[in-house]
Amino acid sequence: MATARKHGGGSSPAPVQAASVGATIYSVAERAGVSIATVSRVLQGAGTVSAKTTQKVLDAVEELNYVPLGAARSLAVRHHEAHGLVLPELTGPYYSELLMGFESRAAELGQSVTLMLTDGKADLARAVRQLATHVDAIAVLGSAAMPPAVARALHGQKPVVIIAGAPQEGIESVRAENAHSAEQLTEHVLAHGRTRLVFVGDPEGAPDITERHAGFVAAHRARGLEPAPPVRVPFREGEGEAVAERILAGEIDADALVCANDELALAIMTHLQDAGRDVPGDIAVVGWDDVMTSRYVRPGLTTVRQPVHELGVIAAERLHQRVSGGQPVLEPQILPTQVVIRGSCGCGHR
Amino acid sequence: MATARKHGGGSSPAPVQAASVGATIYSVAERAGVSIATVSRVLQGAGTVSAKTTQKVLDAVEELNYVPLGAARSLAVRHHEAHGLVLPELTGPYYSELLMGFESRAAELGQSVTLMLTDGKADLARAVRQLATHVDAIAVLGSAAMPPAVARALHGQKPVVIIAGAPQEGIESVRAENAHSAEQLTEHVLAHGRTRLVFVGDPEGAPDITERHAGFVAAHRARGLEPAPPVRVPFREGEGEAVAERILAGEIDADALVCANDELALAIMTHLQDAGRDVPGDIAVVGWDDVMTSRYVRPGLTTVRQPVHELGVIAAERLHQRVSGGQPVLEPQILPTQVVIRGSCGCGHR
DNA sequence: CTGTTAGCGCATTCAA
DNA sequence: TTGAATGCGCTAACAG
């Protein structure tokens, strides 16, 4: 009688039982009248198994509704075939697109993706360590408030790539170009004859924003102008209304707003319009990200499009390379962005 | 000399090595001068270990930068401590919010979440089976084009819950209320004196849409009216423009559009407006989902808000209950929705 | 082409 | 309070 061991039913022939929850490679082997090695071979497509035997195994698998235990395989092959992705949250299209890119590439490479959101997590370090036990490699979004210490601890244990974050010693990173396009965008607004531009967003809030602000400053300097200090606000939607109120109240004097992202820009623009201001007549507004809404509002929002999906794809790609023994690419990879001109900057478009 | 086995360094005392990638419970035990059982105990917080011993272990863990191998633990305890979530894709706020709800609750329950997106996957059945090997339970969004056969196969092996999908024999499901709010919404439009309402969307495309259309029909019948046949289109954004063109061309005769979701409604409304039509003057437009854009366009879009986050929370909750031995709740759980009146239906709001 | 066997790293009895 | 021993289900040599 086939493989006995602690496993097999033991003495009597395998009873014809309905698909049981506990089907293992042993029960399948027994049912098919072969060894577990053979079952493993047909399931992995490895080695050579005769057509007839293959069919027997497949039948047994089907009858038992066998679902292999991933953990056992992972233990044996010593990798999880899973990538971790750490994001702050998922509002707005940015993170979603990134995630879609990441997931699709990971899937193509045969890796599943385990997602972790940091917002609202009390013990982040613990959560990340926990994640690390289940995956082969981890991608972290820069602004995911992950203590640099955690990133460093992970690094050295598992391959890590930072997405859109401040580069850290020895850790791979991939991000979109910011400073140059911000300079371009700002120069475009300046070229419309605007003179009192204000940057809205917190340059210290995230690495991306820091760079965008730097571009804003650079464009001014290039014309020998001194930029006004930024209006430092987090880029949640609610903040936009508050900023609009300050403008309406005359607290902020500006004829153009360069906002850290579209959500902020849209909230401000809509609020100003509802209060009777003309955009871009009285004040121009531009944003960053090219979210869906930016196409629908009137005037259309002038903004910058980032290759977010691509960012996710590359991150997944890099992780896989590293897990497969590839060397880290230490120079940060920087993807180009694109200024999208619509009407809110003062151009004639609608 | 502590535990020798195949593991331990063997003869010489553990060399003081930098954090190595391969640290295992054995190396930690050796370093701390205890047995692996003790290491396991302090790491799991189980059993009673003296303060001094605990500290020795913790130090060793720190020095070695030990990250337990999740697969080994999973194999030993025989569960993955992970939930799977299957979604079609992630555009728009619906799926993201659902995912956020799911992730947050799962995390609270100590479960990690493995995400799978179905769009673009060639062999869905294979992908799902693959997912099943790594998780304890799976939640599937109804419209994730998952063959019912797959759902049934999974069911019986792992707990499954269907989110916003057609209930299937013996499988748990949770969804938002659709028919009643659709009837309310339609009645509201009818009450504005509109007489030529058209439903835009494919009632056979997804269970949710089927129900919304049913509500649309019911509202008509309640007034002794016969509803026009629906304009069957998928609810991608591009379709909206096509529909708008057909309206402008006079192919579709309507004074009010009840759209399957906001994306569709927004695309149509904007396109119509750009062509010079007055909304809601010439034609009213209402949608479903209350996406961000719906608040920003003018007139604001009248729509229906669903408790999407809550849907995710409940799904995660149910899966955990089931994994913990709880019984399935067979009556579908139905969460209430809320009609949000703005201006696009003809009301005075902006 | 197929079977036997030895781990993979951890949790967990059972003894001491 | 601690250690030794066993097995979780699977893969991958190694034999035959």
XYZ file of C-alpha atoms (C1' of nucleotides) in Angstrom:
732
model
C 0.000 0.000 0.000
C 1.424 3.312 -1.045
C 3.302 5.667 1.187
C 2.185 5.003 4.683
C 4.046 7.315 7.003
C 2.237 9.307 9.635
C 0.127 10.713 6.889
C -1.743 8.177 4.779
C -5.027 6.786 5.951
C -2.952 3.817 7.105
C -4.401 0.392 6.442
C -7.643 0.498 4.479
C -7.820 1.823 0.911
C -8.626 5.490 0.636
C -12.377 5.832 1.019
C -14.105 7.726 -1.765
C -14.657 10.889 0.166
C -16.021 14.173 -0.990
C -13.558 17.002 -1.468
C -12.193 17.364 2.017
C -10.703 20.546 3.339
C -7.624 18.716 4.462
C -6.444 17.246 1.181
C -2.662 17.109 1.079
C -0.135 15.927 -1.397
C -0.222 12.613 0.424
C -3.921 12.078 0.006
C -3.659 12.982 -3.652
C -0.766 10.587 -4.131
C -2.585 7.817 -2.395
C -5.728 8.384 -4.372
C -3.815 8.404 -7.633
C -1.773 5.413 -6.607
C 1.540 7.177 -7.047
C 4.203 8.741 -4.854
C 4.114 12.277 -3.581
C 7.123 13.079 -5.722
C 5.115 12.305 -8.813
C 2.256 14.468 -7.669
C 4.665 17.282 -7.054
C 6.175 16.802 -10.490
C 2.947 17.052 -12.398
C 1.808 20.007 -10.352
C 5.068 21.861 -10.865
C 5.340 20.845 -14.483
C 8.846 19.709 -13.629
C 10.491 16.467 -14.569
C 8.868 14.039 -16.942
C 5.782 12.133 -16.114
C 3.923 9.793 -18.442
C 0.664 11.001 -19.867
C -1.295 8.304 -18.157
C 0.189 8.963 -14.749
C -0.276 12.672 -15.210
C -3.937 12.145 -15.874
C -4.387 9.965 -12.829
C -2.866 12.632 -10.672
C -4.929 15.384 -12.221
C -8.047 13.369 -11.645
C -7.189 12.824 -8.029
C -6.468 16.511 -7.605
C -9.817 17.311 -9.107
C -11.749 14.803 -7.059
C -10.160 15.889 -3.833
C -10.331 19.521 -4.825
C -6.761 19.735 -3.696
C -5.326 23.152 -2.917
C -1.608 22.975 -2.100
C -0.479 24.620 1.088
C 1.583 27.578 -0.007
C 3.443 27.762 3.269
C 4.832 24.269 2.849
C 6.043 25.019 -0.632
C 7.522 28.309 0.456
C 9.360 26.620 3.257
C 10.769 24.007 0.953
C 11.828 26.328 -1.835
C 12.740 29.039 0.610
C 10.964 31.977 -0.872
C 7.433 33.273 -0.635
C 6.832 34.311 -4.182
C 5.231 37.424 -2.832
C 6.185 41.077 -2.830
C 5.146 43.533 -0.160
C 3.963 47.032 -0.970
C 3.695 49.702 1.699
C 1.516 52.707 0.944
C 0.190 55.432 3.223
C -3.393 55.089 2.039
C -5.446 54.871 -1.120
C -7.446 58.030 -1.646
C -7.098 59.698 -4.995
C -5.872 58.084 -8.155
C -2.162 58.285 -7.416
C -1.777 55.318 -5.105
C -4.307 53.240 -6.953
C -2.533 53.624 -10.223
C 0.760 52.847 -8.614
C -0.713 49.755 -7.052
C -2.230 48.638 -10.331
C 1.100 48.943 -12.065
C 2.832 47.095 -9.280
C 0.291 44.324 -9.115
C 0.159 43.732 -12.834
C 3.895 43.434 -13.212
C 4.237 41.327 -10.087
C 1.566 38.981 -11.357
C 3.323 38.629 -14.684
C 6.401 37.631 -12.765
C 4.438 35.083 -10.795
C 4.537 37.035 -7.563
C 1.543 37.844 -5.452
C 1.348 41.160 -3.677
C 0.694 41.794 -0.049
C -0.475 45.276 0.642
C 0.013 47.288 3.785
C -1.434 50.727 4.459
C 0.334 52.787 7.084
C -2.270 55.423 7.889
C -3.959 54.645 11.137
C -1.501 51.954 12.118
C -0.422 52.363 15.693
C 2.747 50.305 15.659
C 4.193 50.778 12.224
C 7.529 49.162 12.888
C 5.836 46.052 14.123
C 3.496 45.942 11.156
C 6.385 46.197 8.743
C 8.367 43.483 10.466
C 5.275 41.338 10.333
C 4.952 42.022 6.636
C 8.595 41.160 6.139
C 8.032 37.643 7.431
C 5.636 36.887 4.609
C 7.302 38.375 1.555
C 10.553 38.161 -0.334
C 10.989 41.859 -0.928
C 9.337 45.156 -0.123
C 8.557 48.372 -1.945
C 7.775 51.405 0.173
C 6.298 54.664 -0.908
C 8.500 57.494 0.324
C 5.766 59.396 2.034
C 4.510 56.316 3.828
C 5.549 57.549 7.220
C 7.971 54.710 7.652
C 10.754 55.486 10.054
C 13.998 55.485 8.109
C 15.290 53.137 10.758
C 12.745 50.551 9.737
C 13.701 50.857 6.126
C 17.294 50.322 7.039
C 16.541 47.341 9.217
C 14.596 45.748 6.432
C 17.290 46.498 4.003
C 19.971 43.882 4.407
C 17.340 41.312 5.241
C 15.161 41.693 2.193
C 15.531 43.702 -0.968
C 13.862 47.082 -0.575
C 13.000 49.782 -3.053
C 11.781 53.222 -2.160
C 9.207 54.760 -4.451
C 9.079 58.533 -4.767
C 11.011 59.013 -1.585
C 14.179 60.565 -0.348
C 17.019 58.304 -1.439
C 18.651 56.515 1.449
C 22.140 55.187 1.628
C 22.418 51.979 -0.311
C 18.688 51.543 -0.937
C 17.279 51.448 -4.438
C 14.836 54.148 -5.360
C 12.634 55.068 -8.253
C 10.677 58.264 -8.675
C 9.216 60.747 -11.089
C 11.016 63.874 -12.122
C 9.740 66.864 -10.156
C 12.013 69.856 -10.012
C 12.412 70.405 -13.718
C 8.725 70.131 -14.585
C 7.837 72.327 -11.635
C 10.202 74.918 -13.007
C 8.668 74.582 -16.450
C 5.163 74.879 -15.064
C 6.055 77.898 -12.967
C 7.790 79.557 -15.891
C 4.680 78.961 -17.959
C 2.581 80.829 -15.418
C 5.154 83.573 -15.153
C 5.086 83.887 -18.947
C 1.381 84.665 -18.721
C 2.425 87.861 -17.021
C 1.528 86.826 -13.504
C 3.757 88.324 -10.879
C 2.409 87.296 -7.502
C 2.689 83.523 -7.537
C 2.216 81.523 -4.380
C 3.171 77.921 -3.810
C 0.511 76.026 -1.861
C 1.587 72.866 -0.068
C 4.158 71.824 2.461
C 7.633 71.520 0.968
C 8.675 69.546 3.996
C 5.708 67.242 3.876
C 7.077 64.858 1.296
C 10.173 64.561 -0.862
C 8.117 65.071 -4.012
C 6.771 68.350 -2.728
C 10.190 69.502 -1.665
C 11.397 69.122 -5.216
C 8.379 70.779 -6.747
C 8.882 73.741 -4.528
C 12.528 73.841 -5.490
C 11.470 74.060 -9.133
C 9.063 76.843 -8.261
C 11.882 78.759 -6.649
C 14.273 78.056 -9.504
C 11.873 79.467 -12.087
C 11.673 82.706 -10.127
C 15.412 82.964 -9.690
C 15.921 82.392 -13.394
C 14.022 85.607 -13.966
C 15.759 87.374 -11.157
C 12.605 87.253 -9.044
C 12.282 86.449 -5.384
C 9.529 83.878 -4.706
C 6.995 84.469 -1.966
C 7.110 82.061 0.951
C 4.931 78.969 0.484
C 1.558 78.557 2.113
C 2.284 75.436 4.110
C -0.699 73.132 4.265
C -1.101 69.386 4.072
C -2.690 68.379 0.819
C -5.969 67.064 1.989
C -9.084 68.366 0.375
C -10.399 70.240 3.387
C -7.316 72.393 3.510
C -8.174 73.756 0.106
C -11.264 75.516 1.341
C -9.346 77.066 4.196
C -6.768 78.417 1.775
C -9.508 79.783 -0.466
C -11.028 81.580 2.496
C -7.717 83.180 3.295
C -7.456 84.399 -0.257
C -10.980 85.772 -0.234
C -10.230 87.501 3.042
C -7.211 89.135 1.493
C -4.798 87.400 3.818
C -3.031 85.877 0.910
C -2.199 88.128 -1.985
C -1.703 86.255 -5.232
C -2.589 86.308 -8.908
C -1.538 82.710 -9.401
C -1.451 79.585 -7.263
C 0.958 76.727 -7.870
C -0.465 73.871 -5.835
C 1.296 70.779 -4.593
C -1.352 68.556 -6.129
C -4.639 68.580 -7.984
C -6.882 67.887 -5.035
C -5.698 71.023 -3.375
C -5.884 73.017 -6.587
C -9.397 71.845 -7.348
C -10.738 72.547 -3.909
C -9.320 76.042 -3.976
C -10.416 76.789 -7.509
C -13.979 75.622 -7.031
C -14.327 77.487 -3.788
C -13.029 80.706 -5.326
C -15.370 80.366 -8.266
C -18.344 79.765 -6.033
C -17.427 82.990 -4.261
C -17.548 84.816 -7.565
C -13.888 84.975 -8.461
C -12.831 84.421 -12.035
C -10.302 81.677 -12.714
C -8.015 82.326 -14.464
C -9.099 85.946 -14.917
C -8.624 87.092 -11.332
C -6.308 84.308 -10.340
C -4.671 81.392 -12.112
C -4.493 77.968 -10.482
C -2.346 75.021 -11.456
C -1.874 71.632 -9.832
C -0.027 68.367 -10.071
C -1.067 64.777 -10.895
C -3.673 65.179 -13.625
C -6.466 63.427 -11.760
C -9.734 62.704 -13.503
C -11.523 65.702 -12.080
C -8.949 68.025 -13.611
C -10.308 67.196 -17.036
C -13.892 67.784 -16.036
C -13.829 71.103 -14.260
C -14.074 74.377 -16.179
C -11.644 75.786 -16.843
C -9.697 72.536 -17.156
C -6.883 72.393 -14.654
C -3.359 72.887 -15.942
C -1.246 70.298 -14.208
C 1.586 67.794 -14.529
C 1.114 64.178 -15.413
C 3.318 61.594 -13.753
C 4.019 58.089 -15.024
C 2.561 56.600 -11.870
C 1.602 53.257 -13.328
C 5.088 52.915 -14.689
C 6.525 53.674 -11.285
C 4.690 50.683 -9.896
C 5.782 48.480 -12.749
C 9.396 49.376 -12.277
C 9.284 48.856 -8.553
C 7.876 45.356 -9.011
C 10.406 44.675 -11.690
C 13.326 45.759 -9.544
C 12.197 43.705 -6.594
C 11.962 40.645 -8.757
C 15.396 41.221 -10.174
C 16.825 41.515 -6.727
C 15.096 38.424 -5.426
C 16.464 36.580 -8.429
C 19.958 37.510 -7.373
C 20.355 40.704 -9.351
C 22.480 43.531 -8.052
C 20.858 46.686 -6.698
C 20.763 49.654 -9.035
C 22.000 52.377 -6.778
C 21.579 55.438 -8.963
C 17.979 56.550 -8.431
C 15.809 55.922 -11.455
C 13.983 59.052 -12.457
C 11.018 58.932 -14.807
C 10.028 61.912 -16.921
C 6.807 63.825 -16.300
C 4.734 65.955 -18.610
C 3.179 69.395 -18.217
C -0.464 69.363 -19.295
C -1.737 72.759 -20.335
C -5.455 73.427 -20.014
C -7.291 76.588 -19.173
C -6.753 77.348 -15.498
C -3.320 78.868 -16.073
C -4.688 81.524 -18.374
C -4.321 79.781 -21.701
C -7.178 80.010 -24.139
C -8.166 76.365 -23.825
C -11.364 75.659 -22.077
C 26.933 23.297 23.283
C 23.361 24.067 22.549
C 21.220 22.366 19.998
C 23.495 20.905 17.399
C 21.340 19.283 14.770
C 21.919 19.891 11.103
C 21.462 23.559 11.836
C 23.865 25.014 14.382
C 27.300 26.087 13.299
C 28.440 22.701 14.544
C 31.634 22.675 16.593
C 32.969 26.166 17.203
C 31.064 28.816 19.189
C 28.897 31.088 17.108
C 31.176 33.680 15.560
C 30.177 37.277 16.164
C 28.810 37.926 12.747
C 27.010 40.925 11.405
C 23.288 40.616 10.872
C 23.120 37.822 8.368
C 20.308 37.324 5.931
C 19.954 33.729 6.995
C 19.290 34.145 10.696
C 16.947 31.442 11.901
C 15.465 30.512 15.200
C 18.421 28.184 15.601
C 21.044 30.855 15.214
C 19.177 33.080 17.611
C 18.928 30.275 20.150
C 22.577 29.462 19.842
C 23.596 33.057 20.188
C 21.434 33.502 23.250
C 22.585 30.210 24.685
C 19.082 28.797 24.951
C 16.922 26.326 23.099
C 14.781 27.166 20.128
C 11.717 26.463 22.202
C 12.652 29.319 24.484
C 13.220 31.647 21.583
C 9.857 30.731 20.205
C 8.268 31.344 23.575
C 9.563 34.831 24.024
C 8.759 35.757 20.449
C 5.209 34.479 20.739
C 4.744 35.875 24.210
C 3.567 32.410 25.174
C 4.604 30.384 28.165
C 6.668 31.840 30.939
C 10.265 32.801 30.474
C 12.461 34.447 33.087
C 13.229 38.097 32.609
C 16.916 37.429 32.228
C 16.463 34.761 29.606
C 13.968 36.916 27.770
C 16.460 39.711 27.558
C 19.197 37.431 26.277
C 16.922 36.252 23.516
C 15.804 39.726 22.605
C 19.409 40.836 22.410
C 20.291 37.976 20.135
C 17.295 38.761 17.934
C 18.436 42.345 17.715
C 22.044 41.546 16.991
C 21.198 39.054 14.319
C 18.413 41.231 12.958
C 16.314 38.138 12.975
C 13.202 38.082 10.836
C 11.188 34.897 11.352
C 10.242 32.974 8.257
C 6.515 33.322 7.947
C 6.165 30.191 5.870
C 7.650 28.022 8.580
C 5.332 29.460 11.164
C 2.356 29.106 8.871
C 3.210 25.499 8.237
C 3.525 24.774 11.920
C 0.375 26.545 13.030
C -1.430 25.631 9.854
C -2.823 28.932 8.811
C -1.447 31.835 6.864
C -2.817 34.733 8.815
C -3.625 36.357 5.513
C -6.834 37.163 3.683
C -7.131 37.359 -0.070
C -9.107 40.077 -1.816
C -10.051 39.813 -5.463
C -11.012 43.001 -7.275
C -11.448 43.716 -10.968
C -9.228 46.802 -10.925
C -8.694 49.990 -8.980
C -9.814 52.982 -11.003
C -12.187 55.340 -9.309
C -12.764 55.637 -5.601
C -15.053 52.654 -5.197
C -12.520 49.865 -5.144
C -9.951 51.885 -3.263
C -12.317 52.678 -0.478
C -13.405 49.096 -0.289
C -9.806 48.007 -0.132
C -9.005 50.518 2.572
C -11.869 49.277 4.685
C -10.843 45.698 4.149
C -7.193 46.296 4.883
C -7.787 48.296 8.026
C -10.078 45.735 9.580
C -7.885 42.837 8.512
C -4.870 44.520 10.059
C -6.730 45.042 13.311
C -7.417 41.348 13.313
C -3.772 40.567 12.704
C -4.285 39.434 9.152
C -2.326 40.652 6.198
C -4.041 41.113 2.865
C -3.009 39.745 -0.457
C -4.547 41.591 -3.338
C -5.366 40.240 -6.745
C -6.683 42.259 -9.674
C -8.526 40.334 -12.330
C -8.505 42.777 -15.235
C -5.930 41.789 -17.781
C -5.299 38.403 -16.244
C -5.241 35.726 -18.876
C -5.847 32.666 -16.743
C -8.090 33.825 -13.980
C -8.914 30.428 -12.581
C -5.254 29.641 -12.239
C -4.532 32.962 -10.591
C -7.258 32.431 -8.045
C -6.111 28.930 -7.215
C -2.649 30.317 -6.780
C -3.982 32.961 -4.450
C -5.853 30.334 -2.498
C -2.631 28.545 -1.635
C -1.347 31.556 0.262
C -4.353 32.754 2.223
C -6.840 31.444 4.740
C -9.907 32.977 3.200
C -10.968 35.019 0.206
C -13.283 37.926 -0.495
C -14.326 38.471 -4.083
C -16.005 41.454 -5.585
C -19.046 40.344 -7.512
C -18.151 42.063 -10.706
C -14.629 40.663 -10.668
C -15.221 38.474 -13.657
C -14.668 35.367 -11.634
C -16.330 32.327 -13.089
C -18.952 31.118 -10.645
C -17.308 27.740 -10.963
C -14.158 29.106 -9.429
C -16.046 30.615 -6.562
C -17.703 27.334 -5.925
C -14.452 25.418 -6.103
C -12.877 27.728 -3.598
C -15.857 27.519 -1.389
C -15.588 24.350 0.615
C -11.826 24.694 0.692
C -11.564 28.139 2.135
C -14.145 30.519 3.492
C -15.367 32.843 0.764
C -17.449 35.974 0.847
C -18.861 37.702 -2.172
C -18.978 41.473 -2.073
C -21.662 43.242 -4.052
C -22.307 40.207 -6.176
C -25.099 37.884 -7.072
C -25.636 35.609 -4.093
C -24.559 32.072 -4.777
C -25.798 28.955 -3.126
C -24.253 28.608 0.278
C -21.744 31.422 -0.092
C -21.785 34.406 2.196
C -22.407 37.762 0.625
C -22.501 41.362 1.644
C -23.644 44.273 -0.452
C -25.191 47.706 -0.519
C -28.849 48.282 -1.008
C -29.588 49.167 -4.630
C -33.131 48.645 -5.794
C -34.868 50.776 -3.209
C -32.565 53.785 -3.510
C -32.704 53.523 -7.282
C -36.464 53.670 -7.042
C -36.251 56.665 -4.733
C -33.816 58.436 -7.012
C -35.912 57.747 -10.086
C -39.049 58.881 -8.338
C -37.261 62.090 -7.386
C -36.489 62.776 -11.027
C -40.018 61.882 -12.047
C -41.308 64.283 -9.395
C -39.421 67.049 -11.166
C -41.889 66.586 -13.991
C -39.534 64.737 -16.297
C -41.257 62.201 -18.453
C -38.691 60.739 -20.811
C -36.171 59.092 -18.475
C -33.527 56.788 -19.838
C -31.394 54.380 -17.861
C -27.787 54.373 -19.032
C -25.701 51.320 -18.188
C -25.836 47.597 -18.700
C -28.293 45.911 -16.348
C -26.651 42.631 -17.181
C -23.144 43.907 -16.651
C -23.091 43.542 -12.902
C -25.498 42.497 -10.164
C -25.471 45.996 -8.720
C -26.567 47.484 -11.996
C -29.250 44.889 -12.425
C -30.803 45.981 -9.175
C -30.492 49.662 -9.893
C -32.295 49.156 -13.153
C -34.958 47.186 -11.367
C -35.511 50.166 -9.083
C -35.695 52.426 -12.098
C -38.405 50.238 -13.570
C -40.261 49.968 -10.281
C -40.491 53.736 -9.893
C -42.106 53.961 -13.316
C -44.550 51.173 -12.661
C -45.532 52.772 -9.373
C -46.793 55.713 -11.411
C -48.329 53.520 -14.044
C -45.601 54.430 -16.496
C -43.759 52.202 -18.900
C -39.962 52.741 -18.737
C -37.962 53.131 -21.912
C -35.456 50.401 -22.670
C -32.007 51.011 -21.174
C -29.071 52.268 -23.184
C -26.736 49.365 -22.647
C -23.153 50.475 -22.307
C -20.272 49.436 -20.105
C -19.490 52.089 -17.562
C -16.120 53.168 -18.672
C -15.535 56.827 -19.167
C -15.140 56.725 -22.923
C -18.610 55.311 -23.332
C -20.039 58.442 -21.837
C -18.935 60.573 -24.728
C -20.437 58.146 -27.182
C -23.749 58.287 -25.393
C -23.624 62.072 -25.343
C -23.053 62.083 -29.085
C -26.077 59.891 -29.617
C -28.154 62.284 -27.565
C -26.889 65.295 -29.481
C -27.619 63.501 -32.708
C -31.170 62.937 -31.606
C -30.806 59.157 -31.596
C -31.695 59.049 -27.949
C -34.703 61.035 -26.847
C -34.629 61.892 -23.169
C -35.186 64.716 -20.705
C -33.440 62.866 -17.895
C -30.655 60.328 -17.645
C -30.328 57.879 -14.798
C -26.795 56.577 -15.081
C -25.350 53.400 -13.666
C -22.530 55.306 -12.012
C -20.993 58.725 -11.632
C -18.196 58.291 -14.124
C -20.685 57.688 -16.848
C -22.942 60.491 -15.678
C -20.082 62.978 -15.478
C -18.708 62.154 -18.882
C -22.124 62.569 -20.445
C -22.995 65.709 -18.575
C -19.749 67.482 -19.354
C -19.883 66.522 -22.972
C -23.442 67.740 -23.297
C -22.582 71.026 -21.618
C -19.602 71.592 -23.868
C -21.964 71.144 -26.790
C -24.162 73.889 -25.423
C -26.874 71.908 -23.716
C -28.219 73.044 -20.390
C -28.088 70.613 -17.505
C -30.505 70.275 -15.868
C -32.546 72.738 -17.989
C -32.602 70.702 -21.183
C -31.815 67.415 -19.594
C -31.307 66.166 -16.049
C -28.503 63.750 -15.217
C -28.058 61.651 -12.103
C -25.471 59.048 -11.204
C -24.389 56.630 -8.520
C -21.413 56.425 -6.116
C -20.838 60.035 -5.111
C -17.261 60.211 -6.343
C -15.178 63.279 -5.610
C -15.762 64.859 -8.985
C -19.486 64.859 -8.412
C -19.055 67.505 -5.758
C -16.887 69.688 -7.959
C -18.768 69.901 -11.220
C -21.494 72.462 -11.760
C -24.252 71.692 -11.342
C -23.262 69.246 -8.624
C -24.236 65.719 -9.539
C -27.206 64.187 -7.786
C -26.198 60.660 -6.923
C -26.314 57.868 -4.345
C -23.708 57.302 -1.708
C -22.801 53.763 -0.760
C -21.121 52.622 2.464
C -18.195 51.232 0.541
C -15.634 51.396 3.299
C -18.025 49.587 5.564
C -18.485 46.899 2.953
C -14.770 46.182 3.093
C -14.734 46.177 6.855
C -17.557 43.711 7.052
C -16.011 41.410 4.481
C -12.762 41.264 6.430
C -14.695 40.748 9.607
C -16.696 37.875 8.199
C -13.655 36.131 6.814
C -11.964 36.311 10.153
C -14.987 34.932 11.922
C -15.087 32.050 9.524
C -11.413 31.272 9.811
C -11.847 31.281 13.557
C -14.428 28.576 13.244
C -17.533 30.739 13.029
C -20.536 29.627 11.045
C -21.352 31.255 7.709
C -24.090 33.872 7.748
C -26.170 32.779 4.818
C -28.695 35.581 4.605
C -27.024 38.285 2.494
C -26.085 41.320 4.538
C -27.428 44.450 2.939
C -26.129 47.880 3.899
C -28.247 51.013 3.452
C -27.367 53.676 0.883
C -28.244 57.341 0.752
C -29.558 59.536 -2.037
C -27.529 62.741 -2.323
C -29.443 65.569 -3.916
C -27.457 68.274 -5.696
C -28.302 70.316 -8.739
C -28.082 68.054 -11.765
C -31.515 66.562 -11.184
C -33.248 69.919 -11.447
C -33.195 70.948 -7.814
C -32.262 74.491 -6.971
C -28.954 73.577 -5.379
C -25.873 74.507 -7.274
C 9.750 7.407 -15.790
C 8.932 6.811 -10.750
C 9.710 6.127 -5.643
C 12.437 7.063 -1.163
C 14.147 10.175 1.782
C 15.976 14.166 3.935
C 15.358 18.516 5.247
C 13.053 23.695 4.893
C 12.177 26.795 10.005
C 8.998 26.997 13.280
C 5.385 25.734 17.218
C 4.429 22.484 20.480
C 3.867 18.594 23.260
C 6.213 16.012 26.877
C 9.871 15.533 30.233
C 12.963 17.181 33.340
C 11.386 27.739 33.865
C 13.742 25.232 30.265
C 15.151 21.620 26.657
C 14.560 17.567 23.424
C 11.958 15.668 20.060
C 8.356 15.519 16.623
C 5.685 16.897 12.717
C 3.368 20.627 9.725
C 3.194 19.646 3.757
C 6.105 20.171 0.210
C 10.467 20.126 -2.989
C 14.493 18.203 -4.531
C 18.238 15.322 -4.719
C 19.310 10.587 -5.289
C 18.311 5.812 -6.515
C 16.356 2.509 -9.095
